C-alpha cells in the first residue's frame, strides 16, 4: 500500500476513535495549490542562473522575483510566505549575484539559532560549488575556533551569525572587521517573527549599532527580512530597521494536499473538568501513523515532555533489535554531531519518527515527512503553521494533528477553528526604546564609537541619557564628542534575552558543585525559591537554598510527579493614564503603573492533570518596578446588581482574571509569563490579595471587596520594567479580548471551573465560573 493510502487510512481510523471519545474538534482539508512561476530576470549573472538550474530551480516563484525587483530598485524587502516556500532562494539570489558582479561585496546573515545557520550554510555551499568564481562563506558563532576567526574577518564574503555574536563578538571589535563593514551590501534577517518582546527589542538596538558602525566605514547596506505569516510584518520590519520596507507576500510556491486535525483529550471528571493526559493522547495518535509506516514528527512543549514521549514511542514501535533507532529525540542539549546525524537519517528515510522540541520548528532541512503531531498548542498561530509545515514540505498528501492540553489557550484554539484558519491576528511586538534596554545599548555603542553632540541613536534623542552616563562616570564629554571612559566591556554584561543583567546562578550540589544554569532576576524569585522544583534539560532539581545576596540558588537532583508554582501578592498603583476608552457598559485604560510583587508561598501542581496537591509558605524580598498596563474597570453598579454573595463575586473576579491572563497571549505572540495580572479597587486604590491569601485579612476590618462602593480594576501588565509594548495592543482590542474569554468559558464542559476556563475549583472558589460568565455577559451586553 502506498504512502497516500496509508495516510488516508490512518486519518479515517483517527477520525473514528476521536468521534467515539467526543474529542474531535475539526478536520480541515487544504487542497493542493499549483505553483506560480516567473523566468529569471535578464540582469541575473548567467553563471548563477546556470548553477541554480543545475540544482533544479528552473524558474523563480513569483515572490522570489518580486523580492529581486524591490532590491534592484535600492529598497529593503520583507518576504512573508509559509514554511518551505523558497524564502532562502529569495535572499540568496541577490546576494550571490552581487558577489559575482563585485568580488569585494560582503553580506551578513542573521539567524536565531546556530542549527539554522549551519543548515543554510550547507544550502549555500551546494550552490557556490557550481559557480566559476570563488565566494567564501563562513559561520561565525561561539563554536568557531579562535584560529579560524582571523581568516573569516579578512576573507569572508558571506558571514552567517546570530544576534548574540553580532552584539558581543563583532560590533565591539569592528576595527578587526573593516573589510566587512566597508563593503557591506546586504544584511539578511531570517525568521523575523522570532524577534519579538525582549529579544526583538534588543535586536532593534543591535541593528542601530550595526548601521552606525557601517555608516562610519562608508557603507549603507540594504536589508532583506523574511518571516512566517503574522498580522503586522511591515510594521515590525520597519520598526526593527527604522527604514522604509517593501512588503512581498505574493506566494508562488506550490503546496501538496494537507489535512489538519484538531483534537482535545476527553474529559474524565466532568465536575472538576479534568481531561485525559494530552501527552498520552499524543502518544496514541502518533502511534496510529507510525504503525502505518508514515514518517512522523512529534513536537513537544518542553525538553521533559520530549524525553517522556520519546520513551513511550520507543516502547510502542521499537519491538525488535532491527527496529532500534527508528524513533529518535531531537532538542537543544544534544551534541551538534548527534543532531546532524538525526537530520540526515530523517532526510534519507532511515528514521521513522522523531520527537522534538521547537528546535526543528525553524527551516532546518529534514526532507519530506508525512505527519506532524503537535502535543499541545505551541502558543502562537504562526508557530503552529511552522510546525504543521514540517510535514509535506514539497508535494504529496500530508497531515498535521494538534492535540490540545487543558490550558485555556489550547482549548480556545481547538474549539474555535475558524479563528485559527482565518487571517492571522497575531502581532509581533517590540519596544526598542524601553529605557533599560536602550541605556544598555547606548553604553555598548559609546564603547564602539564616540557619540557626536546632537547625534541620535536610531530615531531617538539621547542627550539626557549621555549626561546620565557621564554622572555615572561611564562616558566623558570633550569638545563635541562623548567618549567611553570606563574599563568595563559593556556588551559582556548585556544579555539579549533579559532586561536586567542581574542574574541568579543555579548551582547543582548533588555530587560535585557545578553551575548548570542562569535565571534572570525577575524570574528567579518565582522559580528558585526554597522548596521549588526547578527543571533544566528535563532533569528535576529541588531548591535547597536561595542565597539572595550572592545571587545563587543551590539545588539537588530529584524525581517527583509535580512542579511548583509561586503564589505572589502583587500590589498595583496607577501612576499615569495614557489613554481611556468609554465602551457601552465599561471603561478600559492604558497607562503607567507601579508594581510591587512579593512571593508569599507556592503550590505543588501535579503533571498532566494540573491538580493542586500541596502548598507552602514563603517570605521573599519585594520586587518593584514601573511598567505599562491595560486595565478594565467593572462598574460597581454592575457588581452590586449581581445576586451573589461578596465572596462569590470575588471568586468570579479571580476566575475572570485567570482567563484574561491565559487568553491575552493569543493576540500578543508572547509567553504567559511576559504578562502579569492583578485585581485592584478603583475607589480606594487598594490591591486585592490572591485567593490563597484572602483569608489573611487583618483583624478588625472587613475585606475591601465587601464594601458597597467596591469597583474592581482588572490589570494586565507588561512583566518587565518600562514595558515591552504588550499592553497598548490589548487596549486597542476594545471588547475582543473579553468576547474571546466568554467564548472559552462557555465552550468548557466542566460544571464549576477547571484549568481550561476560570481555573481549578479549589483555587478560584465557589460559583467562580457562573459569576465570571455573568460579569462578562453584562459587560458585553
XYZ file of C-alpha atoms in Angstrom:
781
model
C 0.000 0.000 0.000
C 1.364 3.455 -0.952
C 2.028 6.307 1.443
C -1.071 8.239 0.394
C -3.383 5.247 1.003
C -1.692 4.623 4.367
C -2.157 8.250 5.341
C -5.846 8.380 4.386
C -6.454 5.036 6.151
C -4.738 6.351 9.327
C -6.765 9.582 9.218
C -10.017 7.622 8.918
C -9.033 5.435 11.882
C -8.136 8.561 13.912
C -11.481 10.170 12.973
C -13.453 7.133 14.215
C -11.522 6.917 17.514
C -11.925 10.661 18.174
C -15.659 10.698 17.345
C -16.264 7.787 19.767
C -14.403 9.659 22.543
C -16.031 13.015 21.663
C -12.559 14.515 21.234
C -12.615 15.589 17.569
C -12.979 19.349 17.139
C -12.145 19.912 13.450
C -10.773 18.316 10.280
C -9.784 20.822 7.619
C -8.712 19.784 4.124
C -6.390 22.258 2.395
C -6.365 21.300 -1.319
C -3.127 21.254 -3.311
C -2.052 24.518 -4.933
C -0.237 24.953 -8.228
C 2.961 26.987 -8.212
C 3.194 30.415 -9.820
C 6.453 30.936 -11.747
C 8.460 33.673 -13.489
C 11.638 33.393 -15.621
C 14.943 34.605 -14.174
C 15.394 38.366 -14.748
C 17.881 39.147 -17.562
C 20.151 41.067 -15.142
C 20.939 37.953 -13.028
C 24.530 36.797 -13.584
C 24.447 33.957 -16.221
C 26.676 31.607 -14.208
C 24.318 31.937 -11.199
C 21.280 31.082 -13.367
C 23.200 28.061 -14.754
C 24.132 26.884 -11.212
C 20.572 27.257 -9.904
C 19.147 25.354 -12.906
C 21.637 22.546 -12.228
C 20.223 22.400 -8.699
C 16.700 22.020 -10.138
C 15.490 25.619 -9.834
C 14.336 26.083 -13.436
C 12.409 29.294 -12.734
C 11.639 31.607 -9.817
C 8.459 31.676 -7.760
C 6.575 34.982 -8.072
C 7.583 36.133 -4.567
C 11.281 35.433 -5.250
C 11.014 37.584 -8.391
C 9.225 40.408 -6.507
C 11.939 40.390 -3.817
C 14.634 40.648 -6.506
C 12.865 43.606 -8.159
C 12.488 45.539 -4.879
C 16.190 45.104 -4.080
C 17.319 46.136 -7.588
C 15.436 49.403 -7.024
C 17.542 50.014 -3.902
C 14.704 49.187 -1.466
C 14.607 46.966 1.636
C 12.233 43.976 1.483
C 10.329 41.745 3.913
C 9.149 38.416 2.477
C 6.074 36.877 4.140
C 5.285 33.351 2.909
C 4.609 29.942 4.566
C 7.172 27.321 5.604
C 9.086 25.664 2.740
C 8.109 28.263 0.142
C 11.630 29.082 -1.040
C 12.328 32.172 1.070
C 16.010 31.144 1.190
C 16.487 31.486 -2.580
C 14.676 34.840 -2.320
C 17.650 36.293 -0.427
C 20.492 34.089 -1.743
C 19.784 35.159 -5.356
C 20.508 38.917 -4.945
C 23.398 38.266 -2.519
C 25.251 35.789 -4.770
C 24.539 37.922 -7.842
C 26.081 40.994 -6.129
C 29.213 38.994 -5.276
C 29.672 37.612 -8.782
C 29.468 41.166 -10.154
C 31.692 42.705 -7.460
C 34.174 40.439 -5.667
C 34.656 42.914 -2.794
C 30.901 42.978 -1.876
C 30.025 41.498 1.530
C 26.845 40.223 3.213
C 25.867 39.432 6.800
C 23.208 36.770 7.539
C 21.492 36.721 10.951
C 19.736 33.551 12.151
C 18.055 32.996 15.539
C 19.792 29.631 16.091
C 23.171 28.072 15.329
C 21.470 24.968 13.853
C 19.597 27.064 11.289
C 22.773 28.949 10.343
C 24.596 25.629 9.750
C 21.720 24.305 7.653
C 21.598 27.439 5.490
C 25.337 27.271 5.065
C 25.046 23.767 3.627
C 22.445 25.056 1.132
C 24.729 27.966 0.092
C 27.780 25.698 -0.182
C 25.967 23.473 -2.721
C 25.218 26.469 -4.959
C 28.679 28.044 -4.593
C 30.392 24.770 -5.673
C 28.635 25.129 -9.050
C 29.891 28.715 -9.606
C 33.089 29.528 -11.523
C 34.205 32.299 -9.120
C 35.164 31.654 -5.512
C 32.705 33.021 -2.955
C 33.906 32.425 0.596
C 31.248 31.733 3.192
C 31.804 31.268 6.935
C 29.748 30.623 10.035
C 30.815 32.846 12.931
C 29.411 31.784 16.294
C 30.506 30.633 19.750
C 31.766 27.318 18.282
C 34.092 28.980 15.738
C 37.738 28.127 16.653
C 39.908 31.119 17.632
C 42.485 30.432 14.910
C 39.772 30.478 12.189
C 38.350 33.838 13.271
C 41.140 35.952 11.766
C 40.661 34.356 8.316
C 36.880 34.891 8.472
C 37.300 38.582 9.292
C 39.670 39.133 6.365
C 38.305 36.777 3.711
C 34.617 36.024 4.280
C 32.241 37.224 1.549
C 29.186 35.977 3.443
C 29.279 35.742 7.243
C 26.498 33.716 8.907
C 25.987 34.554 12.564
C 23.362 35.168 15.270
C 22.296 38.348 17.124
C 24.256 37.402 20.286
C 27.524 37.018 18.378
C 26.941 40.236 16.417
C 26.250 42.058 19.701
C 29.198 40.764 21.754
C 31.678 39.347 19.218
C 31.570 41.506 16.083
C 30.411 45.079 16.808
C 32.720 45.743 19.805
C 35.664 44.549 17.621
C 34.621 46.336 14.415
C 38.197 47.519 13.754
C 39.076 43.877 13.036
C 36.145 43.651 10.571
C 36.997 46.665 8.372
C 36.706 44.610 5.125
C 33.160 43.525 6.036
C 31.882 46.929 7.141
C 33.446 48.914 4.265
C 31.789 46.697 1.653
C 28.583 45.619 3.424
C 25.927 45.384 0.688
C 23.207 43.198 2.248
C 22.027 42.253 5.741
C 19.700 39.244 5.809
C 17.451 38.698 8.868
C 15.707 35.324 8.687
C 12.733 34.218 10.834
C 11.875 37.822 11.805
C 8.764 36.686 13.750
C 11.105 35.107 16.331
C 12.474 38.522 17.261
C 9.695 39.856 19.447
C 9.319 41.018 23.029
C 12.628 41.390 24.915
C 14.767 39.610 22.291
C 13.305 41.689 19.428
C 13.655 44.954 21.374
C 17.335 44.138 21.952
C 17.899 43.180 18.300
C 16.444 46.512 17.091
C 19.106 48.249 19.213
C 21.869 45.933 17.982
C 20.835 46.917 14.420
C 21.023 50.615 15.365
C 24.626 49.956 16.447
C 25.338 47.933 13.280
C 24.058 50.722 10.989
C 26.087 53.273 12.963
C 29.308 51.272 12.525
C 28.561 50.605 8.817
C 27.999 54.339 8.253
C 31.350 55.081 9.941
C 33.040 52.844 7.347
C 31.070 54.428 4.485
C 28.545 51.682 3.680
C 24.739 51.774 3.671
C 23.523 48.164 3.463
C 20.093 47.032 2.236
C 18.025 44.728 4.446
C 16.290 41.530 3.336
C 13.948 40.186 6.035
C 11.854 37.025 5.985
C 9.056 35.971 8.312
C 6.261 33.447 8.774
C 2.714 34.770 8.409
C 1.895 37.333 11.124
C -0.564 40.245 11.292
C 1.993 43.079 11.150
C 5.037 42.037 9.046
C 5.591 45.501 7.542
C 5.161 47.287 10.877
C 7.629 45.025 12.736
C 10.152 45.144 9.843
C 10.092 48.956 9.695
C 10.270 49.237 13.485
C 13.188 46.776 13.550
C 15.406 48.539 10.979
C 13.916 52.091 11.218
C 13.783 52.441 7.425
C 11.019 52.053 4.784
C 10.473 48.418 3.714
C 8.657 46.859 0.731
C 6.221 44.050 1.606
C 6.473 40.886 -0.556
C 3.608 38.464 0.088
C 2.614 37.112 -3.363
C 3.486 33.497 -2.504
C 4.117 31.482 -5.672
C 5.232 28.191 -4.093
C 3.195 25.034 -4.813
C 1.635 23.062 -1.951
C 0.546 19.438 -1.661
C -2.785 18.239 -0.217
C -2.912 18.746 3.548
C -5.273 17.634 6.314
C -5.282 19.488 9.635
C -6.966 17.810 12.604
C -7.847 19.454 15.937
C -8.452 17.129 18.854
C -8.725 17.535 22.631
C -8.331 14.806 25.269
C -11.745 13.638 26.518
C -12.971 14.831 29.947
C -12.632 12.091 32.572
C -14.032 14.063 35.538
C -16.769 16.420 34.410
C -17.229 18.010 37.834
C -13.563 19.093 38.098
C -13.081 19.398 34.329
C -10.081 17.036 34.407
C -9.152 15.637 30.991
C -7.147 12.617 29.978
C -3.412 13.447 29.709
C -2.652 15.201 26.412
C 0.786 13.527 26.450
C -0.786 10.042 26.470
C -3.250 11.180 23.801
C -0.371 12.414 21.598
C 1.355 9.072 22.103
C -1.743 7.172 20.916
C -2.233 9.421 17.881
C 1.444 9.338 16.809
C 1.347 5.549 17.225
C -1.507 5.256 14.672
C 0.615 6.945 11.966
C 3.924 5.281 12.901
C 2.331 1.793 12.804
C 1.202 2.580 9.244
C 4.855 3.250 8.348
C 4.364 7.009 7.946
C 7.331 9.273 8.715
C 6.149 11.375 11.672
C 7.468 14.283 13.715
C 6.036 14.865 17.202
C 6.506 18.343 18.680
C 6.585 18.571 22.476
C 6.395 21.743 24.554
C 9.436 21.133 26.763
C 12.571 19.050 26.991
C 10.981 16.980 29.754
C 7.878 16.116 27.690
C 10.158 15.393 24.682
C 12.014 12.728 26.670
C 8.783 11.283 28.153
C 7.146 10.940 24.714
C 10.352 9.539 23.235
C 10.401 6.805 25.904
C 6.709 5.956 25.274
C 7.028 5.792 21.469
C 10.222 3.708 21.612
C 8.286 1.204 23.796
C 5.414 1.172 21.272
C 7.376 0.984 17.995
C 10.857 -0.464 18.586
C 9.719 -4.025 19.350
C 12.761 -5.908 17.951
C 16.524 -5.331 17.660
C 16.233 -4.319 13.978
C 13.738 -1.607 14.967
C 16.270 0.139 17.218
C 16.866 3.738 16.194
C 13.566 4.070 14.279
C 12.374 6.633 16.821
C 14.758 9.420 17.844
C 14.683 12.532 20.025
C 15.900 15.989 18.959
C 16.377 19.011 21.200
C 18.835 21.626 22.408
C 21.386 19.965 24.700
C 22.153 17.205 22.159
C 25.658 17.473 20.682
C 25.855 19.029 17.181
C 27.148 15.790 15.588
C 24.222 13.843 17.015
C 21.770 16.442 15.688
C 23.357 16.343 12.177
C 23.101 12.526 12.219
C 19.361 12.688 13.113
C 18.668 15.314 10.403
C 20.438 13.093 7.821
C 18.523 9.997 8.989
C 15.233 11.857 8.516
C 16.178 13.129 5.040
C 17.188 9.611 3.943
C 14.091 7.976 5.464
C 16.096 5.752 7.851
C 14.369 7.314 10.886
C 10.618 6.710 11.050
C 9.720 9.078 13.870
C 11.310 11.987 15.704
C 10.188 13.686 18.928
C 11.401 17.261 19.030
C 11.163 20.497 20.991
C 10.781 23.672 18.930
C 14.387 23.082 17.759
C 13.065 21.583 14.474
C 10.328 24.197 14.023
C 12.615 26.524 12.048
C 13.667 25.794 8.479
C 16.283 23.060 9.097
C 16.194 20.626 6.158
C 14.805 17.278 7.311
C 13.296 16.209 3.981
C 9.670 15.398 3.365
C 7.733 13.997 6.325
C 4.173 12.644 6.189
C 2.716 13.716 9.533
C 3.297 16.321 12.242
C 1.717 15.701 15.665
C 1.687 18.734 17.957
C 1.497 17.732 21.640
C -0.014 20.957 22.959
C -0.625 24.296 21.239
C 2.760 25.978 20.598
C 1.477 29.315 21.905
C 1.127 31.161 18.594
C -0.708 30.543 15.329
C 2.442 31.221 13.293
C 4.405 28.595 15.292
C 1.557 26.120 14.733
C 1.738 26.664 10.964
C 5.553 26.406 11.073
C 5.326 23.039 12.849
C 2.471 21.768 10.676
C 4.556 22.796 7.647
C 7.320 20.342 8.597
C 5.105 17.614 7.106
C 4.595 17.603 3.322
C 7.176 20.252 2.559
C 7.091 19.825 -1.238
C 4.222 17.865 -2.792
C 2.090 14.822 -1.927
C -0.517 14.430 0.812
C 0.394 15.194 4.419
C -1.347 15.703 7.765
C -0.920 17.706 10.955
C -2.708 16.914 14.224
C -2.960 19.410 17.089
C -3.612 17.707 20.452
C -4.785 20.397 22.885
C -3.713 20.427 26.524
C -6.007 21.626 29.347
C -4.709 25.213 29.094
C -7.395 27.803 28.200
C -5.411 28.955 25.146
C -5.265 25.393 23.743
C -8.969 24.894 24.404
C -9.880 28.204 22.748
C -7.942 27.338 19.570
C -9.411 23.842 19.091
C -12.961 24.964 19.950
C -12.751 27.940 17.550
C -11.136 26.512 14.403
C -12.499 29.376 12.261
C -10.404 31.779 14.311
C -7.303 29.717 13.557
C -7.919 29.309 9.826
C -8.891 32.936 9.161
C -6.317 35.731 8.669
C -3.640 35.553 11.378
C -4.491 38.171 14.079
C -1.155 37.885 15.928
C 1.171 40.857 16.099
C 4.893 40.590 16.806
C 5.564 43.419 19.278
C 8.773 45.171 20.273
C 9.718 48.296 22.212
C 13.284 49.316 21.217
C 13.012 52.449 23.376
C 12.457 50.548 26.635
C 14.740 52.645 28.847
C 16.635 49.738 30.457
C 17.367 48.134 27.086
C 18.150 51.468 25.401
C 20.711 52.531 28.038
C 22.483 49.158 27.797
C 22.941 49.554 24.035
C 23.929 53.240 24.205
C 26.735 52.112 26.541
C 27.751 49.442 24.005
C 27.541 51.964 21.133
C 29.658 54.541 23.023
C 32.303 51.835 23.572
C 32.282 51.123 19.798
C 32.417 54.756 18.564
C 32.166 58.122 20.348
C 28.817 59.933 20.053
C 28.756 63.409 18.451
C 26.773 66.195 20.147
C 23.183 66.074 18.886
C 23.619 62.605 17.326
C 20.542 60.395 17.509
C 20.594 56.663 18.260
C 18.284 55.331 15.564
C 15.443 57.834 15.761
C 15.905 58.548 19.465
C 17.341 61.693 21.103
C 19.889 60.552 23.681
C 21.360 63.778 25.117
C 19.805 63.209 28.558
C 20.997 59.585 28.653
C 24.585 60.595 27.806
C 24.517 63.161 30.643
C 23.263 60.413 32.988
C 26.121 58.111 31.863
C 28.578 60.968 32.459
C 27.272 61.305 36.041
C 27.832 57.540 36.398
C 31.474 58.086 35.235
C 30.972 55.835 32.171
C 31.391 58.486 29.447
C 33.297 61.759 29.209
C 32.366 64.838 27.148
C 35.243 66.551 25.324
C 34.835 69.266 22.648
C 31.805 67.987 20.687
C 32.068 64.260 21.414
C 31.139 61.740 24.134
C 33.852 59.135 24.803
C 33.582 55.829 26.667
C 35.912 56.064 29.684
C 35.095 53.040 31.832
C 37.360 49.968 31.988
C 34.266 47.774 31.627
C 33.424 45.936 28.397
C 29.693 46.744 28.273
C 28.486 44.116 25.737
C 29.627 41.335 28.099
C 27.124 42.395 30.758
C 24.111 42.622 28.438
C 22.050 39.522 27.674
C 19.777 39.910 24.631
C 17.181 37.730 26.313
C 16.552 39.665 29.516
C 16.170 43.281 30.584
C 18.428 43.112 33.630
C 21.924 41.634 33.645
C 21.453 40.868 37.359
C 21.068 37.083 37.007
C 20.975 34.248 39.549
C 23.301 31.272 39.054
C 21.823 27.793 39.652
C 24.362 25.546 41.391
C 23.882 21.750 41.401
C 25.326 20.373 44.653
C 24.135 16.742 44.225
C 27.688 15.376 43.877
C 30.344 17.934 42.908
C 29.127 21.527 42.926
C 28.742 22.911 39.395
C 26.781 25.752 37.788
C 24.039 24.410 35.490
C 22.017 27.486 34.501
C 21.420 31.202 34.853
C 17.998 32.677 35.603
C 17.151 36.350 35.135
C 16.341 38.392 38.241
C 12.584 38.774 37.664
C 12.056 35.017 37.177
C 14.395 33.893 39.959
C 12.110 34.756 42.882
C 9.225 32.711 41.431
C 11.257 29.756 40.112
C 14.208 29.415 42.528
C 12.616 29.968 45.943
C 13.376 27.359 48.588
C 11.441 24.063 48.103
C 10.767 24.909 44.428
C 11.138 22.237 41.754
C 13.476 23.678 39.102
C 13.570 21.857 35.733
C 16.643 22.054 33.495
C 17.077 19.896 30.366
C 14.333 17.535 31.534
C 16.036 16.899 34.906
C 14.173 17.993 38.040
C 16.038 19.724 40.866
C 14.880 20.534 44.385
C 15.920 24.039 45.520
C 17.604 23.658 48.935
C 18.714 27.256 49.415
C 18.334 30.635 47.727
C 21.223 32.968 48.547
C 19.625 36.289 47.607
C 22.667 38.484 48.342
C 25.134 36.313 46.420
C 22.572 35.709 43.613
C 22.920 31.908 43.832
C 20.438 29.029 44.176
C 21.679 25.661 45.457
C 19.811 22.643 44.077
C 19.953 18.823 44.212
C 18.585 16.294 41.717
C 15.155 14.822 42.444
C 12.373 12.924 40.686
C 8.793 13.875 41.630
C 5.421 13.894 39.819
C 4.692 17.589 40.406
C 6.099 21.031 39.654
C 5.827 24.180 41.777
C 4.003 27.413 41.032
C 4.765 30.501 43.131
C 1.951 32.427 44.853
C 2.740 36.093 44.676
C 0.919 39.091 46.067
C 1.046 41.967 43.598
C 0.129 45.483 44.609
C -0.552 47.888 41.763
C -0.731 51.640 41.885
C -1.802 53.731 38.868
C 0.813 56.438 38.161
C -0.455 57.881 34.879
C -3.346 57.265 32.456
C -2.108 57.474 28.837
C -5.463 56.697 27.231
C -9.044 55.800 28.104
C -11.929 54.308 26.112
C -15.560 54.567 27.181
C -17.255 51.457 25.751
C -21.010 50.776 26.046
C -21.014 49.270 29.533
C -17.463 49.606 30.850
C -14.240 51.599 30.504
C -10.771 50.403 29.505
C -7.482 52.164 30.206
C -3.828 52.141 29.235
C -1.205 53.750 31.440
C 1.859 53.576 33.644
C 1.698 51.623 36.900
C 3.912 50.846 39.882
C 4.011 47.091 40.512
C 5.275 45.658 43.817
C 5.371 41.858 43.860
C 6.240 39.612 46.778
C 6.401 35.821 46.639
C 4.500 34.651 49.725
C 4.006 30.939 49.054
C 3.915 28.178 46.464
C 1.610 25.432 45.181
C 2.538 21.939 44.066
C 0.871 21.167 40.731
C 0.667 17.576 39.500
C 1.966 16.988 35.963
C -0.652 16.289 33.257
C -3.808 16.645 35.417
C -2.764 20.096 36.752
C -4.278 19.267 40.174
C -3.107 21.231 43.222
C -1.504 18.617 45.514
C 0.041 20.773 48.252
C 1.327 24.204 49.273
C 3.879 26.005 51.426
C 4.574 29.492 52.839
C 7.495 31.732 51.860
C 8.702 35.230 52.603
C 10.996 36.695 49.962
C 12.100 40.310 49.342
C 9.653 42.521 47.444
C 10.404 43.229 43.772
C 9.292 46.661 42.489
C 9.091 48.166 39.002
C 7.374 50.792 36.876
C 5.748 49.314 33.783
C 2.794 49.798 31.431
C -0.612 48.159 31.912
C -4.031 47.712 30.350
C -6.991 47.539 32.695
C -10.744 47.073 32.642
C -12.971 48.711 35.251
C -16.049 46.677 36.209
C -18.687 49.284 37.270
C -19.649 48.954 40.962
C -23.346 49.256 39.958
C -22.961 46.127 37.777
C -21.246 44.243 40.602
C -23.870 45.314 43.168
C -26.697 44.124 40.901
C -25.390 40.521 40.826
C -27.382 38.161 43.047
C -24.321 36.508 44.636
C -22.555 36.915 47.980
C -19.417 39.176 48.167
C -17.257 36.023 48.448
C -18.818 34.510 45.318
C -18.388 37.800 43.438
C -14.673 37.988 44.275
C -14.337 34.326 43.224
C -15.840 35.302 39.859
C -13.289 38.142 39.556
C -10.437 35.711 40.306
C -11.817 33.405 37.621
C -12.104 36.335 35.213
C -8.516 37.470 35.847
C -7.317 33.853 35.329
C -8.983 33.557 31.920
C -7.869 37.068 30.834
C -4.277 36.173 31.738
C -4.432 32.935 29.751
C -6.258 34.238 26.656
C -4.376 37.571 26.226
C -1.255 35.868 24.723
C -3.487 34.847 21.792
C -3.070 38.379 20.406
C 0.424 39.203 21.629
C 2.690 36.380 20.393
C 4.117 36.293 23.919
C 4.552 33.769 26.692
C 2.080 33.828 29.592
C 4.988 34.836 31.887
C 5.589 38.013 29.835
C 2.412 39.500 31.323
C 1.113 39.685 34.888
C -2.420 40.071 36.228
C -3.804 41.707 39.358
C -7.121 42.988 40.789
C -7.406 46.389 42.456
C -10.183 48.614 43.810
C -10.819 51.684 41.662
C -12.349 53.686 44.527
C -9.648 53.133 47.210
C -6.653 52.183 45.046
C -6.069 49.091 47.209
C -4.963 45.778 45.656
C -6.822 42.529 46.312
C -4.591 39.683 47.565
C -4.671 36.371 45.664
C -7.296 33.772 46.604
C -4.795 31.769 48.640
C -4.168 34.794 50.906
C -7.629 36.364 51.113
C -8.313 34.716 54.474
C -5.338 36.576 55.968
C -7.110 39.964 56.116
C -6.000 41.974 59.200
C -8.470 41.562 62.096
C -10.925 44.346 62.833
C -11.695 45.333 59.257
C -13.842 43.778 56.561
C -12.397 42.824 53.180
C -12.237 45.603 50.551
C -14.394 43.594 48.140
C -17.323 43.573 50.585
C -17.635 47.403 50.573
C -20.688 48.915 48.819
C -18.572 51.129 46.559
C -16.071 48.365 45.608
C -15.288 48.869 41.886
C -12.758 46.336 40.603
C -9.979 47.109 38.136
C -8.505 44.036 36.447
C -4.950 44.872 35.354
C -2.850 43.064 32.741
C 0.662 44.495 32.827
C 3.942 44.000 30.959
C 6.071 41.890 33.284
C 9.220 43.914 32.525
C 10.402 47.313 33.774
C 9.189 50.123 31.435
C 7.143 47.617 29.369
C 7.892 45.959 26.021
C 4.838 47.104 24.045
C 2.293 44.423 25.007
C -0.342 46.380 26.956
C -1.114 49.008 24.222
C -2.154 46.146 21.896
C -4.625 44.821 24.486
C -6.060 48.336 24.868
C -6.593 48.522 21.081
C -8.667 45.308 21.144
C -11.609 47.038 22.912
C -14.239 44.279 23.513
C -12.495 41.497 21.555
C -10.419 40.137 24.449
C -13.449 39.863 26.783
C -15.510 38.312 23.984
C -12.897 35.560 23.454
C -12.734 34.930 27.200
C -16.522 34.431 27.300
C -16.361 32.031 24.327
C -13.654 29.980 26.058
C -15.586 29.663 29.336
C -18.922 28.789 27.718
C -17.290 26.140 25.474
C -15.812 24.385 28.526
C -17.823 21.289 29.610
C -16.864 21.483 33.326
C -19.519 22.426 35.909
C -17.831 24.821 38.318
C -14.484 25.759 36.822
C -11.316 23.935 35.791
C -7.792 24.653 34.459
C -9.275 25.137 30.958
C -11.527 28.093 31.848
C -11.600 30.040 35.152
C -9.018 27.936 36.991
C -9.432 24.830 39.177
C -12.433 24.993 41.565
C -10.180 24.748 44.632
C -8.340 27.868 43.519
C -10.985 30.188 42.080
C -13.624 29.163 44.624
C -17.348 28.505 44.749
C -19.516 29.796 41.824
C -16.435 31.317 40.100
C -17.474 30.094 36.658
C -21.092 31.216 36.978
C -20.145 34.689 38.272
C -17.411 35.193 35.627
C -19.875 34.322 32.843
C -22.472 36.698 34.334
C -19.968 39.603 34.605
C -18.689 39.080 31.040
C -22.209 38.737 29.591
C -23.274 42.000 31.216
C -20.132 43.886 30.232
C -20.533 42.776 26.624
C -24.285 43.380 26.612
